[in-house]
């Protein structure tokens, strides 16, 4: 295999990968062996048609696509290693030459990690944050705990109300015809969550369990499924159950049920302490974000579009995994939210750019300060992760590949770079607004 690298504009590169003719011949033979069982030609038993006969009838290129895909998948990673460049995007591949008896040549256009020129990163000034906890904060946290420990009960003596969970079967129709992806059974829909399109949820309020309801909605003009965009739809809905939450009393018995404390007073004090720790951690993250953003603002880097697109796609994959846990597929989410994949990509793009810039800046600081993760730190991180999974560290380590360990080491180094920044920050009080200054003046006058 030979690999040539051509540097393009804006931190893009094109790899030209050439494989010997023998490798192509092997891949074509493998494609034939894979497909021959599906090819029927009169006079031959299925799966017994000679390769030469198939190529004579259908053309020599009949196996080219499978052969090319196999060769690119098998050789791309090795080509990247041989190129020596730091690639930060998925490749856009193109076959340049594929012909029996000739070398197989393909190209891969990729984004290369951009160079970063750092601005000032030691002694960055950030806003001081108040981490005190009020009694109102404690009350709100106790209400959350009550909600978390509520009993889910089935309601039979009243209709659906805002905040209830309606367990429904549904099927959507446009012009009397059911459309794909518009059907579900026993779906738990929280009324007021605005999970479903338009005013779908509101039309269930006041209806009872056992009722059949026709819900009328209109898909947005910019809907992701073009055939539904702007169309009026009718959903035939069966309300199977209505469920609501029953909150426990806030007393000593509640404290004993949810904690190791005997009294509500003791439990309140522990909640206050936990909130103080949370606020301190949140304040640290906020100050860290502010410090890193200020470093980014003073630094220079030219981020290739392909790198941003790859990060956006990764974030959408993460989002799809999260909503799958609630029982919704991405297709269903798009239908009921009225969004398109492109619209979601646009929504996550600012965060994707921010993540990329933060990572690049921290990597550069780690490089400048010669920050490295030790084997002991890696072992400790693996042990921490293993404990989270409820398994032995050695077993987890055996399951991890070299690339996963390297990725973990990189994350540790970024974290250490962030710690260095935070050890050297300068804090200043938040500038008071005109209204705050006037209020203080009035208070002093009284």
Short mmCIF file of C-alpha atoms in Angstrom, two decimals:
data_model
loop_
_atom_site.label_atom_id
_atom_site.label_comp_id
_atom_site.label_asym_id
_atom_site.label_seq_id
_atom_site.Cartn_x
_atom_site.Cartn_y
_atom_site.Cartn_z
CA UNK A 1 0.00 0.00 0.00
CA UNK A 2 1.19 3.49 -0.82
CA UNK A 3 -0.26 6.67 0.68
CA UNK A 4 0.18 10.18 -0.66
CA UNK A 5 -0.98 13.26 1.27
CA UNK A 6 -2.11 16.46 -0.42
CA UNK A 7 -2.73 19.44 1.84
CA UNK A 8 -5.85 21.40 0.92
CA UNK A 9 -7.24 24.74 2.12
CA UNK A 10 -8.65 25.34 5.61
CA UNK A 11 -7.00 22.37 7.33
CA UNK A 12 -8.29 19.77 4.91
CA UNK A 13 -6.19 17.01 3.33
CA UNK A 14 -6.65 14.41 0.62
CA UNK A 15 -5.15 10.96 1.04
CA UNK A 16 -4.57 9.01 -2.15
CA UNK A 17 -4.32 5.32 -1.26
CA UNK A 18 -3.07 2.76 -3.79
CA UNK A 19 -3.35 -0.99 -3.28
CA UNK A 20 -1.72 -3.70 -5.44
CA UNK A 21 -3.74 -5.36 -8.19
CA UNK A 22 -3.53 -8.67 -6.31
CA UNK A 23 -5.44 -7.14 -3.38
CA UNK A 24 -8.21 -6.03 -5.75
CA UNK A 25 -8.39 -9.49 -7.31
CA UNK A 26 -8.75 -11.07 -3.85
CA UNK A 27 -11.51 -8.60 -2.95
CA UNK A 28 -13.38 -9.32 -6.19
CA UNK A 29 -13.15 -13.05 -5.53
CA UNK A 30 -14.43 -12.50 -1.97
CA UNK A 31 -17.35 -10.45 -3.35
CA UNK A 32 -18.16 -13.27 -5.80
CA UNK A 33 -18.10 -15.88 -3.01
CA UNK A 34 -20.42 -13.69 -0.94
CA UNK A 35 -22.93 -13.02 -3.74
CA UNK A 36 -22.92 -16.25 -5.77
CA UNK A 37 -25.62 -17.88 -3.66
CA UNK A 38 -28.04 -15.13 -4.68
CA UNK A 39 -27.41 -15.33 -8.45
CA UNK A 40 -29.48 -17.59 -10.72
CA UNK A 41 -28.61 -18.31 -14.34
CA UNK A 42 -30.41 -20.88 -16.47
CA UNK A 43 -28.43 -24.09 -16.80
CA UNK A 44 -26.67 -23.71 -13.45
CA UNK A 45 -27.72 -24.60 -9.93
CA UNK A 46 -28.09 -21.61 -7.62
CA UNK A 47 -24.74 -20.83 -6.06
CA UNK A 48 -22.82 -22.84 -8.66
CA UNK A 49 -22.56 -20.24 -11.44
CA UNK A 50 -18.86 -19.70 -12.34
CA UNK A 51 -17.53 -16.20 -11.71
CA UNK A 52 -16.42 -15.88 -15.36
CA UNK A 53 -19.98 -16.61 -16.54
CA UNK A 54 -21.48 -13.99 -14.21
CA UNK A 55 -18.95 -11.38 -15.34
CA UNK A 56 -19.60 -12.25 -19.00
CA UNK A 57 -23.37 -11.72 -18.59
CA UNK A 58 -23.42 -8.78 -16.19
CA UNK A 59 -20.07 -7.17 -16.95
CA UNK A 60 -16.70 -7.32 -15.23
CA UNK A 61 -17.77 -4.52 -12.85
CA UNK A 62 -20.58 -6.58 -11.28
CA UNK A 63 -18.50 -7.23 -8.12
CA UNK A 64 -16.62 -3.92 -8.09
CA UNK A 65 -18.83 -2.07 -5.57
CA UNK A 66 -18.60 -4.76 -2.87
CA UNK A 67 -14.88 -5.23 -3.53
CA UNK A 68 -14.20 -1.48 -3.31
CA UNK A 69 -16.20 -1.07 -0.08
CA UNK A 70 -14.35 -3.98 1.51
CA UNK A 71 -10.91 -2.70 0.49
CA UNK A 72 -11.61 0.83 1.73
CA UNK A 73 -12.92 -0.41 5.09
CA UNK A 74 -10.01 -2.80 5.53
CA UNK A 75 -7.23 -0.38 4.59
CA UNK A 76 -8.37 3.11 5.60
CA UNK A 77 -7.16 2.92 9.24
CA UNK A 78 -3.73 1.66 8.19
CA UNK A 79 -3.52 4.43 5.56
CA UNK A 80 -4.28 7.03 8.24
CA UNK A 81 -1.49 5.64 10.44
CA UNK A 82 0.93 5.68 7.52
CA UNK A 83 0.00 9.26 6.59
CA UNK A 84 1.13 10.52 10.00
CA UNK A 85 -1.53 13.26 10.07
CA UNK A 86 -4.00 13.89 12.91
CA UNK A 87 -7.45 13.37 11.36
CA UNK A 88 -10.50 14.86 13.11
CA UNK A 89 -13.41 14.02 10.80
CA UNK A 90 -15.07 11.15 9.02
CA UNK A 91 -13.60 10.67 5.53
CA UNK A 92 -15.29 11.51 2.25
CA UNK A 93 -14.11 8.69 0.00
CA UNK A 94 -14.02 8.40 -3.77
CA UNK A 95 -12.85 5.55 -6.00
CA UNK A 96 -10.29 6.78 -8.54
CA UNK A 97 -9.39 3.51 -10.26
CA UNK A 98 -10.89 0.04 -10.13
CA UNK A 99 -10.09 -2.39 -12.93
CA UNK A 100 -9.04 -6.03 -12.92
CA UNK A 101 -5.30 -6.42 -13.23
CA UNK A 102 -4.67 -2.80 -12.19
CA UNK A 103 -3.91 -1.25 -8.78
CA UNK A 104 -6.97 -0.14 -6.79
CA UNK A 105 -6.81 3.59 -6.04
CA UNK A 106 -9.14 5.59 -3.82
CA UNK A 107 -9.03 8.97 -2.12
CA UNK A 108 -10.19 10.09 1.32
CA UNK A 109 -10.77 13.77 1.99
CA UNK A 110 -10.45 14.53 5.70
CA UNK A 111 -10.15 17.37 8.17
CA UNK A 112 -6.80 17.75 9.93
CA UNK A 113 -6.52 18.96 13.51
CA UNK A 114 -5.85 22.70 13.27
CA UNK A 115 -2.92 24.44 14.85
CA UNK A 116 -3.74 26.64 17.84
CA UNK A 117 -2.00 29.89 18.72
CA UNK A 118 -2.74 30.37 22.40
CA UNK A 119 -3.64 33.63 24.06
CA UNK A 120 -3.06 34.31 27.75
CA UNK A 121 -4.05 31.29 29.82
CA UNK A 122 -2.42 31.88 33.23
CA UNK A 123 -4.06 34.32 35.63
CA UNK A 124 -7.37 34.62 33.74
CA UNK A 125 -9.93 36.81 35.53
CA UNK A 126 -13.35 35.26 36.16
CA UNK A 127 -16.54 36.34 37.91
CA UNK A 128 -16.86 35.46 41.60
CA UNK A 129 -19.97 33.36 42.27
CA UNK A 130 -22.10 33.28 45.40
CA UNK A 131 -22.41 29.68 46.62
CA UNK A 132 -24.59 30.32 49.68
CA UNK A 133 -27.74 28.22 50.10
CA UNK A 134 -31.02 29.78 51.27
CA UNK A 135 -33.90 28.14 53.10
CA UNK A 136 -35.93 28.54 49.91
CA UNK A 137 -33.30 26.49 48.08
CA UNK A 138 -33.65 23.73 50.68
CA UNK A 139 -37.46 23.84 50.44
CA UNK A 140 -37.30 23.47 46.66
CA UNK A 141 -34.94 20.49 46.97
CA UNK A 142 -37.24 18.81 49.48
CA UNK A 143 -40.15 19.26 47.06
CA UNK A 144 -38.09 17.56 44.36
CA UNK A 145 -37.42 14.68 46.74
CA UNK A 146 -41.13 14.41 47.50
CA UNK A 147 -41.79 14.29 43.76
CA UNK A 148 -39.11 11.61 43.27
CA UNK A 149 -40.73 9.49 45.98
CA UNK A 150 -44.28 10.00 44.83
CA UNK A 151 -46.46 6.98 44.23
CA UNK A 152 -47.76 6.58 40.70
CA UNK A 153 -51.45 5.84 40.99
CA UNK A 154 -54.07 5.11 38.38
CA UNK A 155 -56.85 7.69 38.25
CA UNK A 156 -60.38 6.47 37.63
CA UNK A 157 -62.57 9.16 39.16
CA UNK A 158 -61.60 12.13 36.99
CA UNK A 159 -60.47 13.01 33.47
CA UNK A 160 -56.95 13.77 32.21
CA UNK A 161 -55.40 16.91 33.72
CA UNK A 162 -52.23 18.86 33.03
CA UNK A 163 -49.24 17.02 34.53
CA UNK A 164 -50.88 13.60 34.32
CA UNK A 165 -49.45 10.72 32.33
CA UNK A 166 -51.87 9.40 29.73
CA UNK A 167 -51.07 5.89 28.50
CA UNK A 168 -52.29 5.90 24.91
CA UNK A 169 -52.56 3.99 21.66
CA UNK A 170 -52.44 6.29 18.64
CA UNK A 171 -52.38 6.27 14.87
CA UNK A 172 -52.05 9.29 12.59
CA UNK A 173 -53.87 9.87 9.29
CA UNK A 174 -53.52 12.49 6.55
CA UNK A 175 -56.43 12.70 4.11
CA UNK A 176 -57.75 9.48 5.64
CA UNK A 177 -54.55 7.53 4.96
CA UNK A 178 -52.27 6.29 7.77
CA UNK A 179 -48.72 7.58 7.46
CA UNK A 180 -45.50 5.78 8.30
CA UNK A 181 -44.12 6.24 11.82
CA UNK A 182 -47.37 7.73 13.15
CA UNK A 183 -48.46 4.74 15.21
CA UNK A 184 -47.76 3.63 18.77
CA UNK A 185 -49.20 1.48 21.53
CA UNK A 186 -49.27 1.97 25.31
CA UNK A 187 -47.14 5.09 25.00
CA UNK A 188 -46.82 7.04 28.30
CA UNK A 189 -47.38 10.70 27.38
CA UNK A 190 -46.84 13.33 30.07
CA UNK A 191 -49.41 16.05 29.51
CA UNK A 192 -47.67 19.41 29.33
CA UNK A 193 -44.29 18.00 28.31
CA UNK A 194 -44.85 19.18 24.70
CA UNK A 195 -43.29 15.96 23.44
CA UNK A 196 -45.86 15.59 20.68
CA UNK A 197 -46.54 17.94 17.80
CA UNK A 198 -48.63 21.14 17.90
CA UNK A 199 -51.41 21.07 20.52
CA UNK A 200 -51.75 17.28 20.62
CA UNK A 201 -51.46 16.95 24.41
CA UNK A 202 -53.91 19.75 25.25
CA UNK A 203 -56.66 17.96 23.34
CA UNK A 204 -56.48 15.01 25.75
CA UNK A 205 -57.18 17.20 28.80
CA UNK A 206 -60.70 16.59 30.08
CA UNK A 207 -60.95 13.13 28.48
CA UNK A 208 -61.36 9.92 30.48
CA UNK A 209 -59.64 6.54 30.50
CA UNK A 210 -61.30 4.25 27.99
CA UNK A 211 -62.30 7.10 25.67
CA UNK A 212 -61.48 7.23 21.97
CA UNK A 213 -60.38 10.73 20.99
CA UNK A 214 -59.76 12.33 17.62
CA UNK A 215 -56.85 14.75 17.89
CA UNK A 216 -56.48 17.33 15.11
CA UNK A 217 -53.07 18.84 14.45
CA UNK A 218 -51.22 20.55 11.63
CA UNK A 219 -47.66 19.66 10.70
CA UNK A 220 -45.25 22.62 10.41
CA UNK A 221 -44.49 24.01 6.96
CA UNK A 222 -40.82 23.09 7.44
CA UNK A 223 -41.55 19.56 8.64
CA UNK A 224 -38.79 16.95 8.19
CA UNK A 225 -41.05 14.61 6.19
CA UNK A 226 -41.83 16.60 3.04
CA UNK A 227 -44.99 14.60 2.32
CA UNK A 228 -46.44 15.73 5.68
CA UNK A 229 -45.20 19.34 5.74
CA UNK A 230 -48.06 21.79 6.27
CA UNK A 231 -50.66 19.01 6.19
CA UNK A 232 -53.60 18.68 8.57
CA UNK A 233 -53.58 15.33 10.36
CA UNK A 234 -56.00 13.40 12.52
CA UNK A 235 -54.74 11.10 15.25
CA UNK A 236 -57.09 8.41 16.47
CA UNK A 237 -56.21 8.04 20.13
CA UNK A 238 -57.34 5.49 22.70
CA UNK A 239 -56.72 6.54 26.31
CA UNK A 240 -55.88 3.27 28.07
CA UNK A 241 -54.99 4.69 31.50
CA UNK A 242 -54.61 7.96 33.33
CA UNK A 243 -51.88 8.11 35.94
CA UNK A 244 -50.81 10.79 38.40
CA UNK A 245 -48.40 11.27 41.29
CA UNK A 246 -49.37 11.11 44.98
CA UNK A 247 -46.85 13.05 47.08
CA UNK A 248 -45.81 11.88 50.56
CA UNK A 249 -46.16 14.12 53.65
CA UNK A 250 -43.05 16.13 54.54
CA UNK A 251 -42.40 14.91 58.09
CA UNK A 252 -40.04 12.82 60.23
CA UNK A 253 -41.39 9.61 58.71
CA UNK A 254 -40.53 10.91 55.23
CA UNK A 255 -36.99 11.74 56.39
CA UNK A 256 -36.59 8.21 57.77
CA UNK A 257 -37.81 6.69 54.49
CA UNK A 258 -35.46 8.62 52.20
CA UNK A 259 -32.35 9.03 54.36
CA UNK A 260 -30.41 7.70 57.33
CA UNK A 261 -31.75 10.51 59.55
CA UNK A 262 -34.49 10.20 62.18
CA UNK A 263 -35.91 13.72 61.97
CA UNK A 264 -36.87 16.13 59.24
CA UNK A 265 -34.65 18.79 60.83
CA UNK A 266 -31.57 16.58 60.54
CA UNK A 267 -32.48 15.68 56.98
CA UNK A 268 -32.91 19.37 56.08
CA UNK A 269 -29.43 20.10 57.40
CA UNK A 270 -27.92 17.30 55.30
CA UNK A 271 -29.78 18.56 52.22
CA UNK A 272 -28.41 22.07 52.84
CA UNK A 273 -24.85 20.71 53.10
CA UNK A 274 -25.29 18.71 49.88
CA UNK A 275 -26.65 21.78 48.06
CA UNK A 276 -23.67 23.83 49.23
CA UNK A 277 -21.31 21.22 47.80
CA UNK A 278 -23.29 21.15 44.54
CA UNK A 279 -23.25 24.94 44.26
CA UNK A 280 -19.52 25.01 44.85
CA UNK A 281 -18.99 22.39 42.14
CA UNK A 282 -21.35 24.22 39.75
CA UNK A 283 -19.55 27.48 40.48
CA UNK A 284 -16.24 25.84 39.69
CA UNK A 285 -17.57 24.54 36.37
CA UNK A 286 -19.05 27.93 35.52
CA UNK A 287 -15.78 29.71 36.31
CA UNK A 288 -13.87 27.07 34.36
CA UNK A 289 -16.15 27.60 31.34
CA UNK A 290 -15.68 31.37 31.61
CA UNK A 291 -11.90 31.04 31.88
CA UNK A 292 -11.66 28.67 28.91
CA UNK A 293 -13.92 30.91 26.82
CA UNK A 294 -11.69 33.89 27.57
CA UNK A 295 -8.65 31.87 26.51
CA UNK A 296 -10.48 30.85 23.33
CA UNK A 297 -11.34 34.49 22.61
CA UNK A 298 -7.65 35.40 22.79
CA UNK A 299 -6.47 32.36 20.79
CA UNK A 300 -6.42 31.67 17.06
CA UNK A 301 -7.50 28.50 15.26
CA UNK A 302 -9.07 27.71 11.89
CA UNK A 303 -11.61 24.91 12.38
CA UNK A 304 -12.50 22.94 9.22
CA UNK A 305 -16.20 22.52 8.46
CA UNK A 306 -15.84 18.73 8.25
CA UNK A 307 -14.62 18.66 11.85
CA UNK A 308 -17.71 20.59 12.96
CA UNK A 309 -20.03 18.31 10.96
CA UNK A 310 -18.48 15.23 12.56
CA UNK A 311 -18.94 16.68 16.06
CA UNK A 312 -22.58 17.57 15.28
CA UNK A 313 -23.24 14.02 14.07
CA UNK A 314 -21.66 12.62 17.25
CA UNK A 315 -23.90 14.82 19.39
CA UNK A 316 -27.01 13.72 17.47
CA UNK A 317 -26.01 10.09 18.00
CA UNK A 318 -25.75 10.79 21.74
CA UNK A 319 -29.17 12.49 21.68
CA UNK A 320 -30.74 9.53 19.84
CA UNK A 321 -29.41 7.16 22.50
CA UNK A 322 -30.90 9.33 25.28
CA UNK A 323 -34.39 9.56 23.77
CA UNK A 324 -34.33 5.82 22.99
CA UNK A 325 -34.24 5.26 26.75
CA UNK A 326 -37.63 7.00 26.98
CA UNK A 327 -39.07 4.74 24.29
CA UNK A 328 -38.92 7.14 21.33
CA UNK A 329 -37.03 6.48 18.12
CA UNK A 330 -35.35 9.39 16.37
CA UNK A 331 -37.89 9.09 13.56
CA UNK A 332 -40.79 9.42 16.00
CA UNK A 333 -39.12 12.34 17.79
CA UNK A 334 -38.70 14.20 14.51
CA UNK A 335 -42.33 13.60 13.58
CA UNK A 336 -43.77 14.74 16.87
CA UNK A 337 -41.40 17.67 17.38
CA UNK A 338 -41.80 18.91 13.81
CA UNK A 339 -38.02 19.21 13.47
CA UNK A 340 -35.75 17.91 10.72
CA UNK A 341 -32.30 16.34 11.05
CA UNK A 342 -30.86 19.49 9.45
CA UNK A 343 -32.69 21.65 12.01
CA UNK A 344 -31.27 19.56 14.86
CA UNK A 345 -27.80 19.84 13.32
CA UNK A 346 -28.21 23.64 13.28
CA UNK A 347 -29.33 23.59 16.92
CA UNK A 348 -26.30 21.65 18.16
CA UNK A 349 -23.78 23.42 15.93
CA UNK A 350 -22.89 26.25 18.41
CA UNK A 351 -22.30 23.71 21.19
CA UNK A 352 -20.30 21.52 18.79
CA UNK A 353 -18.03 24.45 17.91
CA UNK A 354 -17.63 25.32 21.59
CA UNK A 355 -16.65 21.73 22.45
CA UNK A 356 -14.10 21.63 19.65
CA UNK A 357 -12.50 24.94 20.61
CA UNK A 358 -12.34 24.02 24.30
CA UNK A 359 -10.71 20.69 23.51
CA UNK A 360 -8.18 22.23 21.13
CA UNK A 361 -7.20 24.96 23.60
CA UNK A 362 -6.80 22.52 26.49
CA UNK A 363 -4.77 20.15 24.29
CA UNK A 364 -2.45 23.01 23.37
CA UNK A 365 -2.05 24.07 27.01
CA UNK A 366 -1.24 20.46 27.95
CA UNK A 367 1.37 20.44 25.19
CA UNK A 368 2.89 23.79 26.24
CA UNK A 369 3.05 22.78 29.91
CA UNK A 370 4.16 19.20 29.14
CA UNK A 371 1.15 17.81 30.98
CA UNK A 372 0.89 14.03 30.73
CA UNK A 373 -1.32 11.42 32.33
CA UNK A 374 0.65 8.80 34.25
CA UNK A 375 -0.07 5.07 34.21
CA UNK A 376 -1.09 5.36 37.87
CA UNK A 377 -3.67 8.03 37.01
CA UNK A 378 -4.98 5.88 34.16
CA UNK A 379 -5.27 2.87 36.48
CA UNK A 380 -7.17 4.98 39.03
CA UNK A 381 -9.58 6.21 36.36
CA UNK A 382 -10.20 2.66 35.15
CA UNK A 383 -10.88 1.55 38.74
CA UNK A 384 -13.33 4.44 39.17
CA UNK A 385 -15.11 3.54 35.93
CA UNK A 386 -15.20 -0.15 36.85
CA UNK A 387 -16.78 0.67 40.22
CA UNK A 388 -19.47 2.60 38.35
CA UNK A 389 -20.18 -0.45 36.21
CA UNK A 390 -20.07 -2.80 39.21
CA UNK A 391 -17.24 -4.88 37.80
CA UNK A 392 -13.58 -5.64 38.54
CA UNK A 393 -11.03 -3.16 37.20
CA UNK A 394 -8.88 -5.90 35.63
CA UNK A 395 -11.84 -7.24 33.65
CA UNK A 396 -12.70 -3.76 32.37
CA UNK A 397 -9.07 -3.17 31.45
CA UNK A 398 -9.01 -6.41 29.46
CA UNK A 399 -12.11 -5.32 27.55
CA UNK A 400 -10.61 -1.95 26.64
CA UNK A 401 -8.60 -1.55 23.46
CA UNK A 402 -5.49 0.60 23.07
CA UNK A 403 -7.48 3.37 21.39
CA UNK A 404 -9.91 3.54 24.34
CA UNK A 405 -7.04 3.76 26.81
CA UNK A 406 -5.39 6.50 24.76
CA UNK A 407 -8.68 8.39 24.63
CA UNK A 408 -8.97 8.10 28.41
CA UNK A 409 -5.40 9.36 28.86
CA UNK A 410 -6.18 12.32 26.63
CA UNK A 411 -9.26 13.20 28.71
CA UNK A 412 -7.15 13.03 31.88
CA UNK A 413 -4.60 15.40 30.34
CA UNK A 414 -7.34 17.86 29.34
CA UNK A 415 -8.70 17.71 32.88
CA UNK A 416 -5.25 18.40 34.30
CA UNK A 417 -4.85 21.36 31.93
CA UNK A 418 -8.20 22.73 33.14
CA UNK A 419 -7.04 22.26 36.76
CA UNK A 420 -3.90 24.28 35.99
CA UNK A 421 -6.02 27.12 34.61
CA UNK A 422 -8.25 27.09 37.71
CA UNK A 423 -5.29 27.10 40.10
CA UNK A 424 -4.19 30.41 38.58
CA UNK A 425 -7.47 32.28 38.03
CA UNK A 426 -8.23 35.68 39.51
CA UNK A 427 -11.77 36.34 40.78
CA UNK A 428 -13.65 39.62 40.66
CA UNK A 429 -17.09 40.52 41.96
CA UNK A 430 -19.90 40.66 39.41
CA UNK A 431 -20.43 44.19 38.14
CA UNK A 432 -23.63 45.59 39.63
CA UNK A 433 -26.39 46.74 37.34
CA UNK A 434 -27.79 50.26 37.55
CA UNK A 435 -30.97 48.90 39.15
CA UNK A 436 -28.98 47.02 41.83
CA UNK A 437 -26.97 50.15 42.66
CA UNK A 438 -30.18 52.22 42.96
CA UNK A 439 -31.76 49.59 45.23
CA UNK A 440 -28.70 49.62 47.50
CA UNK A 441 -28.79 53.43 47.65
CA UNK A 442 -32.48 53.39 48.64
CA UNK A 443 -31.84 50.81 51.35
CA UNK A 444 -28.99 52.88 52.81
CA UNK A 445 -31.20 56.00 52.76
CA UNK A 446 -33.87 54.27 54.84
#
